[in-house]
Amino acid sequence: MNRKRVWRLWRKEGFKVPRKVRKKRRLGGSAGGVVRHRATHPDHVWCYDFVSDQTCDGRTLKMLTIEDEYTRECLAIEVERSFTSREVIDTLRYLFEVRGVPGHVRSDNGPEFIARALRDWLQSAGSKTLYIEPGAPWENAYGESFNGRLRDEVLNRELFTSLQEAKVVLEDHRLEYNHDRPHSALGYQTPAAFAAAVRGSSVQSGAPLRGLGTPLRPPECQTTRELS
């Protein structure tokens, strides 16, 4: 029996080769991921992460980005040459004072985020930690999405000559992102407008009001660091 006859009989009987199905990894499968612990109101879950770049002299720039996962507001982009857990605490302390304490803070397992000093401080402040699985950045999806846009829209286009220039440019980007950039997931409202609307409806319904909007950190509250 030749191949053509086999093929003809195969088609006549309607035989098909079963397609190979690959197993899929579930998005955010760990207890600390975005699927199993999703933000349901403002200041329910914040996320933070680091992004790296450099000035034109080759020296490192390190950015600490913090976002509210529900309102999509960028609460801070702190820029320094390096960060310790103490400087992360300083930034969070300021945000907690002006906006309120979030229910949870999501991050990866970087050394600054798992430091005992930071975990103890968050616990004493009344905020719980959510750590994603190592090697699973998609479990911190909102933070990764923001940082990806930050790199595409700013870091890949700007050549920073100094630390101070980077601070100014990134703070301008943060304010533009919060107040001038409509977000499709928010019904094409800006994050700041969406947050104001949510808080306004909470006041009318008598629900507890959380947070004070997106803070603009005054210079005197910033950690004193080298600016060159």
Coordinates of C-alpha atoms in Angstrom, one line a residue:
M1 CA 0.0 0.0 0.0
N2 CA 1.5 3.3 -1.1
R3 CA 1.5 6.6 0.8
K4 CA -1.2 8.2 -1.3
R5 CA -3.6 5.4 -0.6
V6 CA -2.9 5.6 3.2
W7 CA -3.4 9.4 3.1
R8 CA -6.7 9.0 1.2
L9 CA -8.0 6.4 3.7
W10 CA -6.8 8.6 6.6
R11 CA -8.8 11.6 5.3
K12 CA -11.8 9.5 4.5
E13 CA -12.0 8.2 8.1
G14 CA -11.5 11.7 9.5
F15 CA -8.4 10.7 11.4
K16 CA -6.3 13.5 13.0
V17 CA -3.0 13.7 14.7
P18 CA -3.6 15.0 18.3
R19 CA -2.1 18.4 18.9
K20 CA 0.6 18.6 21.5
V21 CA -0.6 20.6 24.4
R22 CA 2.0 22.4 26.5
K23 CA 1.4 22.9 30.2
K24 CA 0.9 26.6 31.2
R25 CA 2.3 28.2 34.3
R26 CA -0.5 29.9 36.2
L27 CA 0.0 33.7 36.4
G28 CA 0.8 34.7 40.0
G29 CA 0.4 31.2 41.6
S30 CA 2.0 32.1 44.9
A31 CA 0.2 33.5 47.9
G32 CA 2.0 36.8 47.4
G33 CA 1.1 37.1 43.7
V34 CA -1.3 39.5 42.1
V35 CA -3.9 36.8 41.3
R36 CA -4.3 35.3 44.7
H37 CA -4.1 38.7 46.5
R38 CA -5.6 41.4 44.4
A39 CA -6.1 45.0 45.6
T40 CA -9.8 45.9 46.1
H41 CA -9.6 49.5 47.3
P42 CA -7.1 52.4 47.5
D43 CA -4.1 51.7 49.8
H44 CA -5.0 48.1 50.1
V45 CA -1.9 46.9 48.3
W46 CA 1.2 48.9 47.4
C47 CA 4.1 47.5 45.3
Y48 CA 7.7 48.6 45.1
D49 CA 10.8 47.6 43.2
F50 CA 14.1 48.9 42.0
V51 CA 15.1 50.0 38.5
S52 CA 18.8 50.7 37.6
D53 CA 20.4 53.1 35.2
Q54 CA 23.5 55.3 35.1
T55 CA 24.7 58.8 34.6
C56 CA 26.9 59.7 31.6
D57 CA 30.1 59.2 33.7
G58 CA 29.2 55.5 34.2
R59 CA 28.1 55.8 37.8
T60 CA 25.1 53.8 39.0
L61 CA 21.6 55.3 39.4
K62 CA 19.1 53.3 41.5
M63 CA 15.4 54.1 41.5
L64 CA 12.9 53.0 44.1
T65 CA 9.4 53.0 42.5
I66 CA 6.3 52.7 44.6
E67 CA 2.7 52.3 43.3
D68 CA -0.8 51.8 44.6
E69 CA -2.0 48.8 42.7
Y70 CA -5.7 49.8 42.9
T71 CA -5.5 53.4 41.7
R72 CA -2.3 52.8 39.6
E73 CA -0.9 56.0 41.2
C74 CA 2.9 56.2 41.3
L75 CA 3.5 57.3 44.9
A76 CA 7.3 57.8 44.6
I77 CA 10.3 57.5 42.4
E78 CA 13.3 57.9 44.7
V79 CA 16.6 58.2 42.9
E80 CA 20.0 57.6 44.6
R81 CA 23.4 56.1 43.9
S82 CA 22.5 53.1 46.1
F83 CA 19.8 52.1 48.7
T84 CA 19.9 50.3 52.0
S85 CA 16.9 49.0 53.9
R86 CA 17.1 52.1 56.2
E87 CA 16.6 54.4 53.2
V88 CA 13.7 52.3 52.0
I89 CA 12.2 52.7 55.5
D90 CA 12.7 56.5 55.3
T91 CA 10.7 56.7 52.1
L92 CA 7.9 54.5 53.3
R93 CA 7.7 56.4 56.6
Y94 CA 7.0 59.6 54.8
L95 CA 4.4 58.1 52.5
F96 CA 2.7 56.4 55.5
E97 CA 2.5 59.8 57.3
V98 CA 1.0 61.7 54.5
R99 CA -1.2 59.1 52.8
G100 CA -1.9 56.4 55.4
V101 CA -0.6 52.9 56.1
P102 CA -1.4 50.4 53.3
G103 CA -2.8 47.0 54.2
H104 CA 0.0 45.1 52.3
V105 CA 3.2 45.9 50.5
R106 CA 4.2 43.6 47.6
S107 CA 7.8 43.1 46.5
D108 CA 10.3 40.6 45.2
N109 CA 12.9 39.0 47.5
G110 CA 15.7 41.6 47.0
P111 CA 18.0 42.1 50.0
E112 CA 16.7 45.5 50.8
F113 CA 13.1 44.2 50.9
I114 CA 13.7 41.1 53.0
A115 CA 16.0 42.8 55.5
R116 CA 14.9 42.2 59.1
A117 CA 14.9 45.9 59.9
L118 CA 12.4 46.6 57.2
R119 CA 10.1 43.7 58.0
D120 CA 10.1 44.6 61.7
W121 CA 9.3 48.2 60.8
L122 CA 6.4 47.3 58.5
Q123 CA 5.0 45.0 61.1
S124 CA 5.2 47.7 63.8
A125 CA 3.5 50.2 61.4
G126 CA 0.6 47.7 60.8
S127 CA 1.4 46.8 57.1
K128 CA 1.8 43.2 56.0
T129 CA 4.4 42.0 53.4
L130 CA 3.6 40.0 50.3
Y131 CA 6.7 38.4 48.7
I132 CA 6.5 36.9 45.2
E133 CA 8.2 33.7 44.2
P134 CA 11.8 34.0 43.3
G135 CA 12.3 34.3 39.5
A136 CA 8.6 35.1 38.9
P137 CA 8.4 38.9 38.2
W138 CA 5.0 38.5 36.6
E139 CA 3.6 38.0 40.2
N140 CA 4.4 41.6 40.8
A141 CA 2.6 42.6 37.5
Y142 CA 1.6 46.2 38.3
G143 CA 5.1 47.1 39.4
E144 CA 6.7 45.4 36.5
S145 CA 4.4 47.1 34.0
F146 CA 5.1 50.5 35.4
N147 CA 8.8 50.0 35.5
G148 CA 8.8 48.7 31.9
R149 CA 7.1 51.9 30.7
L150 CA 9.4 54.0 32.8
R151 CA 12.4 52.4 31.1
D152 CA 10.9 52.7 27.6
E153 CA 9.6 56.2 27.9
V154 CA 12.3 57.8 30.1
L155 CA 15.5 55.8 30.9
N156 CA 16.1 54.6 27.3
R157 CA 15.7 58.2 26.0
E158 CA 17.4 60.4 28.6
L159 CA 21.1 60.7 29.2
F160 CA 21.5 61.9 32.8
T161 CA 24.5 64.1 33.5
S162 CA 24.0 64.1 37.3
L163 CA 22.0 62.6 40.1
Q164 CA 20.2 65.8 40.6
E165 CA 19.1 65.9 37.0
A166 CA 17.8 62.4 37.2
K167 CA 15.7 63.3 40.3
V168 CA 14.1 66.3 38.6
V169 CA 13.3 64.5 35.3
L170 CA 11.9 61.4 37.1
E171 CA 9.7 63.5 39.4
D172 CA 8.3 65.4 36.4
H173 CA 7.5 62.0 34.8
R174 CA 5.8 60.8 38.0
L175 CA 3.6 63.9 38.1
E176 CA 2.7 63.7 34.4
Y177 CA 1.9 60.0 34.8
N178 CA -0.4 60.6 37.7
H179 CA -2.2 63.7 36.4
D180 CA -2.0 63.8 32.6
R181 CA -1.9 60.2 31.4
P182 CA -5.3 58.4 31.0
H183 CA -5.2 54.7 31.9
S184 CA -7.3 52.2 29.9
A185 CA -7.8 50.0 33.0
L186 CA -9.3 53.0 34.8
G187 CA -11.9 53.8 32.2
Y188 CA -9.4 56.2 30.5
Q189 CA -9.1 58.4 33.6
T190 CA -5.8 59.5 35.0
P191 CA -4.7 57.7 38.1
A192 CA -5.1 60.9 40.2
A193 CA -8.6 61.5 38.8
F194 CA -9.6 57.9 39.4
A195 CA -8.3 58.0 43.0
A196 CA -10.2 61.3 43.7
A197 CA -13.4 59.8 42.3
V198 CA -13.1 56.6 44.4
R199 CA -12.4 58.6 47.6
G200 CA -15.3 61.0 46.7
S201 CA -17.7 58.1 46.4
S202 CA -16.4 56.6 49.7
V203 CA -17.2 59.9 51.5
Q204 CA -20.7 60.0 50.0
S205 CA -21.4 56.4 51.0
G206 CA -20.0 56.9 54.5
A207 CA -17.2 54.4 54.0
P208 CA -13.8 55.0 55.7
L209 CA -11.6 57.5 53.8
R210 CA -8.1 56.2 53.2
G211 CA -5.2 58.2 52.0
L212 CA -4.6 61.8 51.0
G213 CA -3.9 61.4 47.3
T214 CA -0.6 61.3 45.5
P215 CA 2.0 63.1 47.7
L216 CA 4.7 65.4 46.4
R217 CA 7.6 64.9 48.7
P218 CA 9.1 68.3 49.9
P219 CA 12.9 68.6 49.6
E220 CA 13.3 69.0 53.3
C221 CA 11.9 65.5 53.9
Q222 CA 14.3 63.8 51.5
T223 CA 17.2 61.8 52.8
T224 CA 20.4 63.9 52.6
R225 CA 22.6 62.2 50.0
E226 CA 25.3 63.1 47.6
L227 CA 23.7 65.0 44.6
S228 CA 26.5 64.8 42.2

